[in-house]
mmCIF file of C-alpha atoms in Angstrom:
data_model
loop_
_atom_site.group_PDB
_atom_site.id
_atom_site.type_symbol
_atom_site.label_atom_id
_atom_site.label_comp_id
_atom_site.label_asym_id
_atom_site.label_seq_id
_atom_site.Cartn_x
_atom_site.Cartn_y
_atom_site.Cartn_z
ATOM 1 C CA MET A 15 25.043 -35.861 141.594
ATOM 2 C CA GLU A 16 26.451 -33.363 140.314
ATOM 3 C CA SER A 17 25.299 -34.945 136.399
ATOM 4 C CA ALA A 18 21.805 -35.143 137.773
ATOM 5 C CA ALA A 19 21.115 -31.982 138.034
ATOM 6 C CA SER A 20 22.824 -30.907 135.479
ATOM 7 C CA PHE A 21 20.479 -33.506 133.473
ATOM 8 C CA ALA A 22 17.543 -31.805 135.194
ATOM 9 C CA ALA A 23 18.273 -28.391 135.142
ATOM 10 C CA SER A 24 18.791 -28.834 131.260
ATOM 11 C CA ALA A 25 15.216 -30.693 131.157
ATOM 12 C CA SER A 26 13.434 -28.239 132.262
ATOM 13 C CA PRO A 27 13.289 -25.974 129.991
ATOM 14 C CA ALA A 28 12.056 -28.705 127.419
ATOM 15 C CA ALA A 29 9.666 -30.017 130.351
ATOM 16 C CA ALA A 30 8.031 -25.782 130.428
ATOM 17 C CA ILE A 31 7.415 -25.984 126.693
ATOM 18 C CA VAL A 32 6.092 -28.742 126.683
ATOM 19 C CA VAL A 33 3.403 -27.670 129.500
ATOM 20 C CA ASP A 34 3.208 -24.585 127.836
ATOM 21 C CA ASP A 35 2.157 -26.545 124.548
ATOM 22 C CA GLU A 36 -0.366 -28.470 126.230
ATOM 23 C CA ALA A 37 -1.550 -25.480 128.010
ATOM 24 C CA GLY A 38 -2.076 -23.236 124.898
ATOM 25 C CA ARG A 39 -3.732 -26.607 123.468
ATOM 26 C CA GLY A 40 -6.186 -27.042 125.925
ATOM 27 C CA LEU A 41 -6.784 -23.309 125.854
ATOM 28 C CA LEU A 42 -7.577 -23.054 122.660
ATOM 29 C CA ARG A 43 -9.619 -26.736 123.545
ATOM 30 C CA LYS A 44 -12.106 -25.315 125.633
ATOM 31 C CA ALA A 45 -12.564 -21.286 123.029
ATOM 32 C CA TRP A 46 -13.242 -23.230 120.576
ATOM 33 C CA ASP A 47 -16.338 -25.485 122.105
ATOM 34 C CA ILE A 48 -17.530 -22.478 123.624
ATOM 35 C CA SER A 49 -17.279 -20.852 119.920
ATOM 36 C CA PHE A 50 -18.955 -24.208 118.607
ATOM 37 C CA ARG A 51 -21.957 -23.815 121.707
ATOM 38 C CA MET A 52 -22.330 -20.286 120.926
ATOM 39 C CA ALA A 53 -22.792 -20.960 117.478
ATOM 40 C CA LEU A 54 -25.439 -23.565 118.157
ATOM 41 C CA ARG A 55 -26.876 -21.976 120.223
ATOM 42 C CA TYR A 56 -27.794 -18.444 117.915
ATOM 43 C CA ILE A 57 -28.130 -20.637 114.483
ATOM 44 C CA LYS A 58 -31.078 -22.886 117.200
ATOM 45 C CA SER A 59 -32.827 -19.113 117.897
ATOM 46 C CA SER A 60 -32.330 -17.656 114.713
ATOM 47 C CA TYR A 61 -34.033 -20.446 113.146
ATOM 48 C CA LYS A 62 -36.881 -20.573 115.948
ATOM 49 C CA ASP A 63 -36.929 -16.698 115.508
ATOM 50 C CA ASP A 64 -36.945 -16.288 112.082
ATOM 51 C CA PRO A 65 -35.885 -19.495 109.597
ATOM 52 C CA PHE A 66 -35.340 -17.320 106.230
ATOM 53 C CA ARG A 67 -32.472 -14.685 107.936
ATOM 54 C CA THR A 68 -31.156 -18.229 108.777
ATOM 55 C CA PHE A 69 -30.893 -19.718 105.455
ATOM 56 C CA LEU A 70 -29.935 -16.548 104.150
ATOM 57 C CA GLU A 71 -26.830 -16.941 106.383
ATOM 58 C CA VAL A 72 -25.950 -20.018 105.908
ATOM 59 C CA CYS A 73 -26.369 -19.210 101.532
ATOM 60 C CA LEU A 74 -23.687 -16.464 102.270
ATOM 61 C CA ILE A 75 -21.015 -18.683 104.220
ATOM 62 C CA GLY A 76 -21.103 -21.075 101.799
ATOM 63 C CA PHE A 77 -20.609 -18.590 99.028
ATOM 64 C CA ILE A 78 -17.640 -16.981 100.436
ATOM 65 C CA VAL A 79 -16.013 -20.650 101.075
ATOM 66 C CA TRP A 80 -16.600 -21.110 97.583
ATOM 67 C CA TYR A 81 -15.534 -17.503 96.760
ATOM 68 C CA ILE A 82 -12.088 -18.987 99.164
ATOM 69 C CA THR A 83 -11.668 -21.584 97.464
ATOM 70 C CA LYS A 84 -11.960 -21.104 94.646
ATOM 71 C CA GLN A 85 -9.501 -21.677 91.313
ATOM 72 C CA LYS A 86 -8.293 -18.333 90.772
ATOM 73 C CA TYR A 87 -7.345 -17.175 87.256
ATOM 74 C CA ASN A 88 -4.113 -16.709 86.156
ATOM 75 C CA ILE A 89 -3.058 -14.907 83.007
ATOM 76 C CA GLY A 90 0.278 -17.009 82.672
ATOM 77 C CA THR A 91 -1.595 -21.077 82.702
ATOM 78 C CA ASN A 92 -2.826 -20.320 79.415
ATOM 79 C CA GLU A 93 -0.310 -19.241 77.612
ATOM 80 C CA ILE A 94 0.546 -20.618 74.129
ATOM 81 C CA GLU A 95 4.332 -20.384 73.267
ATOM 82 C CA LEU A 96 4.720 -20.080 69.549
ATOM 83 C CA SER A 97 7.957 -20.514 66.986
ATOM 84 C CA GLU A 98 10.301 -18.795 65.225
ATOM 85 C CA ARG A 99 8.934 -19.673 61.783
ATOM 86 C CA GLU A 100 5.356 -19.023 63.324
ATOM 87 C CA ILE A 101 5.476 -15.681 64.509
ATOM 88 C CA ASP A 102 7.412 -14.586 61.511
ATOM 89 C CA GLU A 103 4.257 -15.988 59.524
ATOM 90 C CA LEU A 104 1.534 -13.815 61.382
ATOM 91 C CA VAL A 105 3.932 -11.257 60.992
ATOM 92 C CA GLU A 106 3.899 -11.498 57.319
ATOM 93 C CA GLU A 107 -0.430 -12.138 57.178
ATOM 94 C CA TRP A 108 -0.709 -9.026 59.049
ATOM 95 C CA LYS A 109 -2.042 -6.625 57.270
ATOM 96 C CA PRO A 110 -2.677 -3.150 59.576
ATOM 97 C CA GLU A 111 -5.747 -0.896 59.122
ATOM 98 C CA PRO A 112 -5.721 2.534 58.085
ATOM 99 C CA LEU A 113 -5.728 5.228 61.233
ATOM 100 C CA VAL A 114 -8.497 6.841 59.045
ATOM 101 C CA PRO A 115 -10.932 5.614 57.160
ATOM 102 C CA PRO A 116 -11.258 5.745 53.682
ATOM 103 C CA LEU A 117 -13.544 10.125 52.618
ATOM 104 C CA THR A 118 -16.942 9.091 50.915
ATOM 105 C CA GLU A 119 -18.400 10.277 48.515
ATOM 106 C CA PHE A 120 -20.165 12.882 50.478
ATOM 107 C CA GLU A 121 -17.373 13.653 52.543
ATOM 108 C CA ARG A 122 -14.665 14.380 49.706
ATOM 109 C CA GLU A 123 -16.977 16.842 47.818
ATOM 110 C CA ALA A 124 -17.695 19.074 51.403
ATOM 111 C CA LEU A 125 -13.876 19.144 51.429
ATOM 112 C CA ASP A 126 -13.056 20.795 47.644
ATOM 113 C CA LYS A 127 -16.104 22.610 48.307
ATOM 114 C CA SER A 128 -14.441 23.893 52.105
ATOM 115 C CA VAL A 129 -13.069 27.572 51.890
ATOM 116 C CA MET A 130 -8.937 27.404 52.745
ATOM 117 C CA ILE A 131 -7.373 30.632 55.051
ATOM 118 C CA ASP A 132 -3.971 32.281 53.528
ATOM 119 C CA GLY A 133 -2.948 33.354 56.791
ATOM 120 C CA PRO A 134 -3.028 33.627 60.810
ATOM 121 C CA ASN A 135 -6.641 33.011 61.929
ATOM 122 C CA GLY A 136 -8.822 36.213 62.536
ATOM 123 C CA THR A 137 -11.498 38.986 62.159
ATOM 124 C CA LYS A 138 -10.187 39.333 58.130
ATOM 125 C CA VAL A 139 -9.146 36.782 56.674
ATOM 126 C CA ARG A 140 -7.681 36.272 52.800
ATOM 127 C CA LEU A 141 -9.012 33.422 51.346
ATOM 128 C CA ALA A 142 -6.821 31.386 49.833
ATOM 129 C CA SER A 143 -9.518 29.920 46.914
ATOM 130 C CA GLY A 144 -10.056 33.687 46.021
ATOM 131 C CA THR A 145 -9.436 35.607 42.965
ATOM 132 C CA ASN A 146 -9.146 38.920 44.095
ATOM 133 C CA ASN A 147 -7.083 38.334 47.461
ATOM 134 C CA LYS A 148 -9.153 40.660 49.251
ATOM 135 C CA PRO A 149 -9.326 40.083 52.940
ATOM 136 C CA VAL A 150 -13.060 39.014 54.141
ATOM 137 C CA LEU A 151 -15.151 38.875 57.211
ATOM 138 C CA ASN A 152 -14.339 35.895 59.596
ATOM 139 C CA PHE A 153 -17.829 34.432 60.696
ATOM 140 C CA ALA A 154 -16.859 31.174 61.081
ATOM 141 C CA SER A 155 -14.525 32.274 64.250
ATOM 142 C CA TYR A 156 -15.579 32.716 67.939
ATOM 143 C CA ASN A 157 -12.078 35.498 67.207
ATOM 144 C CA PHE A 158 -15.204 38.082 66.298
ATOM 145 C CA LEU A 159 -13.194 40.548 68.687
ATOM 146 C CA GLY A 160 -9.742 40.078 67.484
ATOM 147 C CA PHE A 161 -8.409 39.462 70.828
ATOM 148 C CA LEU A 162 -5.675 37.036 68.799
ATOM 149 C CA ASP A 163 -4.556 39.479 67.042
ATOM 150 C CA SER A 164 -3.516 42.135 69.240
ATOM 151 C CA PRO A 165 0.127 41.819 70.016
ATOM 152 C CA GLU A 166 -0.577 43.864 73.232
ATOM 153 C CA LEU A 167 -2.838 41.283 74.726
ATOM 154 C CA GLY A 168 0.647 39.154 73.380
ATOM 155 C CA LYS A 169 2.611 41.026 75.477
ATOM 156 C CA HIS A 170 0.491 40.491 78.828
ATOM 157 C CA ALA A 171 -0.587 37.129 78.179
ATOM 158 C CA VAL A 172 3.917 36.072 78.088
ATOM 159 C CA GLU A 173 4.030 38.016 81.213
ATOM 160 C CA SER A 174 1.519 36.015 82.284
ATOM 161 C CA LEU A 175 2.919 32.847 81.182
ATOM 162 C CA ARG A 176 6.325 34.051 83.112
ATOM 163 C CA LYS A 177 4.709 35.107 85.620
ATOM 164 C CA TYR A 178 1.937 31.686 86.924
ATOM 165 C CA GLY A 179 3.593 29.316 84.154
ATOM 166 C CA VAL A 180 1.327 27.094 82.255
ATOM 167 C CA GLY A 181 -1.283 24.205 82.108
ATOM 168 C CA SER A 182 -3.981 22.199 80.449
ATOM 169 C CA CYS A 183 -6.587 24.832 82.127
ATOM 170 C CA GLY A 184 -6.830 27.587 84.439
ATOM 171 C CA PRO A 185 -10.413 28.436 85.991
ATOM 172 C CA PRO A 186 -10.512 29.066 89.344
ATOM 173 C CA GLY A 187 -11.954 25.722 90.017
ATOM 174 C CA PHE A 188 -8.673 23.816 89.198
ATOM 175 C CA TYR A 189 -6.063 25.796 89.694
ATOM 176 C CA GLY A 190 -7.361 27.400 93.006
ATOM 177 C CA THR A 191 -8.159 31.641 93.260
ATOM 178 C CA LEU A 192 -5.374 33.706 92.428
ATOM 179 C CA ASP A 193 -4.902 37.373 92.333
ATOM 180 C CA VAL A 194 -5.673 37.505 88.832
ATOM 181 C CA HIS A 195 -9.357 35.937 88.933
ATOM 182 C CA MET A 196 -9.966 38.495 92.222
ATOM 183 C CA GLU A 197 -9.216 41.741 89.719
ATOM 184 C CA LEU A 198 -10.813 40.620 87.326
ATOM 185 C CA GLU A 199 -14.192 39.741 88.964
ATOM 186 C CA LYS A 200 -13.310 43.236 90.520
ATOM 187 C CA GLN A 201 -13.340 44.848 87.265
ATOM 188 C CA LEU A 202 -17.021 43.076 86.361
ATOM 189 C CA ALA A 203 -18.330 43.601 89.020
ATOM 190 C CA ALA A 204 -17.096 47.878 88.379
ATOM 191 C CA PHE A 205 -18.627 47.475 84.909
ATOM 192 C CA ILE A 206 -21.665 46.293 85.762
ATOM 193 C CA GLY A 207 -22.670 48.557 88.554
ATOM 194 C CA HIS A 208 -22.059 45.809 91.425
ATOM 195 C CA SER A 209 -20.481 45.375 94.764
ATOM 196 C CA SER A 210 -19.372 42.066 93.738
ATOM 197 C CA ALA A 211 -18.932 39.029 90.935
ATOM 198 C CA ILE A 212 -18.788 35.478 90.659
ATOM 199 C CA LEU A 213 -16.254 34.669 87.783
ATOM 200 C CA TYR A 214 -16.459 30.631 86.656
ATOM 201 C CA SER A 215 -14.710 28.860 83.571
ATOM 202 C CA GLN A 216 -17.459 28.778 80.676
ATOM 203 C CA ALA A 217 -20.560 30.299 80.041
ATOM 204 C CA ILE A 218 -22.204 26.452 80.370
ATOM 205 C CA THR A 219 -21.218 26.309 83.727
ATOM 206 C CA THR A 220 -22.394 29.768 84.857
ATOM 207 C CA THR A 221 -26.189 28.434 83.414
ATOM 208 C CA LEU A 222 -25.931 25.285 85.159
ATOM 209 C CA SER A 223 -25.029 27.110 88.517
ATOM 210 C CA VAL A 224 -27.224 30.250 88.823
ATOM 211 C CA ILE A 225 -30.550 29.000 87.397
ATOM 212 C CA PRO A 226 -30.347 25.834 89.626
ATOM 213 C CA CYS A 227 -29.833 28.116 92.548
ATOM 214 C CA PHE A 228 -32.389 30.653 92.530
ATOM 215 C CA SER A 229 -34.966 28.582 91.414
ATOM 216 C CA LYS A 230 -36.130 25.700 92.976
ATOM 217 C CA ARG A 231 -38.490 22.628 93.245
ATOM 218 C CA SER A 232 -41.603 24.758 94.247
ATOM 219 C CA ASP A 233 -41.365 27.439 91.607
ATOM 220 C CA ILE A 234 -42.502 28.099 88.205
ATOM 221 C CA ILE A 235 -40.177 28.825 85.145
ATOM 222 C CA VAL A 236 -41.829 29.341 82.364
ATOM 223 C CA ALA A 237 -38.849 29.522 79.276
ATOM 224 C CA ASP A 238 -38.676 29.655 75.396
ATOM 225 C CA GLU A 239 -39.157 25.986 73.833
ATOM 226 C CA GLY A 240 -36.111 27.049 71.302
ATOM 227 C CA VAL A 241 -33.626 28.290 74.840
ATOM 228 C CA ASN A 242 -29.611 26.576 74.144
ATOM 229 C CA PHE A 243 -28.962 23.571 75.555
ATOM 230 C CA ALA A 244 -27.310 24.505 78.877
ATOM 231 C CA VAL A 245 -30.663 26.408 79.976
ATOM 232 C CA GLN A 246 -32.318 23.402 79.166
ATOM 233 C CA LYS A 247 -30.589 21.880 81.322
ATOM 234 C CA ALA A 248 -30.496 23.750 84.174
ATOM 235 C CA ILE A 249 -34.084 23.948 84.069
ATOM 236 C CA TYR A 250 -34.188 20.579 84.437
ATOM 237 C CA LEU A 251 -31.533 20.443 86.973
ATOM 238 C CA SER A 252 -34.061 23.273 89.104
ATOM 239 C CA ARG A 253 -36.801 20.457 89.290
ATOM 240 C CA SER A 254 -38.949 23.567 89.424
ATOM 241 C CA LYS A 255 -42.636 23.480 87.226
ATOM 242 C CA VAL A 256 -41.390 24.065 83.619
ATOM 243 C CA TYR A 257 -44.037 25.975 81.016
ATOM 244 C CA TRP A 258 -42.293 25.833 77.380
ATOM 245 C CA TYR A 259 -44.032 28.768 75.441
ATOM 246 C CA LYS A 260 -43.345 28.715 70.950
ATOM 247 C CA HIS A 261 -40.084 30.137 70.592
ATOM 248 C CA ASN A 262 -39.886 33.930 70.071
ATOM 249 C CA ASP A 263 -43.654 34.230 69.737
ATOM 250 C CA VAL A 264 -45.197 36.402 72.577
ATOM 251 C CA ALA A 265 -48.625 35.945 71.861
ATOM 252 C CA ASP A 266 -48.516 32.451 73.374
ATOM 253 C CA MET A 267 -46.300 33.388 75.928
ATOM 254 C CA GLU A 268 -48.562 35.984 77.150
ATOM 255 C CA ARG A 269 -51.216 32.969 77.053
ATOM 256 C CA ILE A 270 -48.859 30.823 79.121
ATOM 257 C CA LEU A 271 -48.749 33.415 81.687
ATOM 258 C CA LYS A 272 -52.439 33.858 81.674
ATOM 259 C CA ASP A 273 -52.847 30.103 82.530
ATOM 260 C CA VAL A 274 -50.306 29.697 85.275
ATOM 261 C CA ASN A 275 -52.168 33.033 86.966
ATOM 262 C CA LYS A 276 -55.892 31.304 86.825
ATOM 263 C CA GLN A 277 -53.955 28.266 88.260
ATOM 264 C CA LEU A 278 -52.631 30.455 91.431
ATOM 265 C CA VAL A 279 -55.379 31.589 91.892
ATOM 266 C CA GLY A 280 -57.095 29.627 93.454
ATOM 267 C CA ARG A 281 -54.328 28.704 95.715
ATOM 268 C CA ARG A 282 -54.192 32.591 97.945
ATOM 269 C CA GLY A 283 -54.756 32.260 101.040
ATOM 270 C CA LYS A 284 -53.874 27.969 101.641
ATOM 271 C CA ASN A 285 -49.614 28.340 101.064
ATOM 272 C CA ALA A 286 -46.620 30.421 99.740
ATOM 273 C CA LEU A 287 -47.495 31.916 96.448
ATOM 274 C CA PRO A 288 -44.432 30.264 94.575
ATOM 275 C CA ARG A 289 -42.070 31.990 92.808
ATOM 276 C CA LYS A 290 -42.452 33.219 88.713
ATOM 277 C CA PHE A 291 -39.274 33.479 86.790
ATOM 278 C CA ILE A 292 -39.740 34.482 82.411
#
């Protein structure tokens, strides 16, 4: 009796597991049957109401199955093993291309005629090819104010580097607004006699921001056709109606303005007149 009881006690967990497995499989079969019926009912109703949608969904499911089951590309399967002799032959046959292509005859002549500066680049420089070795004015540099040659500015630059560090760029849009940015805006506003000023990192960003900010889609811009690239792009971004007049031609600008005024005469009283910018 004790052995039978112990056998029943030891067999009861296994029997419980078998019963649980059968109940789980029965539950899965029931869930699958319900899901299949619902899907079949959905397909029937969808095909009846919108057969094109059913066709599109079947194609989409087929594409997903094909994409999942297709053979994936493996870089390692296409490797080619070379022997040491083949590697040596390839290395001997390899001829590297020059890093810089050879100069053409025109480029060589232009380089020979180029003016070389002897010493640092500043507002006044000495030419290496000059005979009298006298300083000449440098009109080919953005250092027209001589900031690079100022020892006072160099001293302040070193102090700023020690305090704020150095990076690839320094506008507020990249590193956030610092006290030097705010102080510069205050000084600029005081210099031009206004209450505040906005500091931009480049002249092109200033133009691309200011013109579209003031001139909108319904406004009119009368512009010189010779304006620089930044102004042209800013005018296009504003989406305003643009009238171009000939470069530095005041008479043509006057003609354009008269034509614009004639076009606006008939619109008075119907809706708000557009703003005009020159």
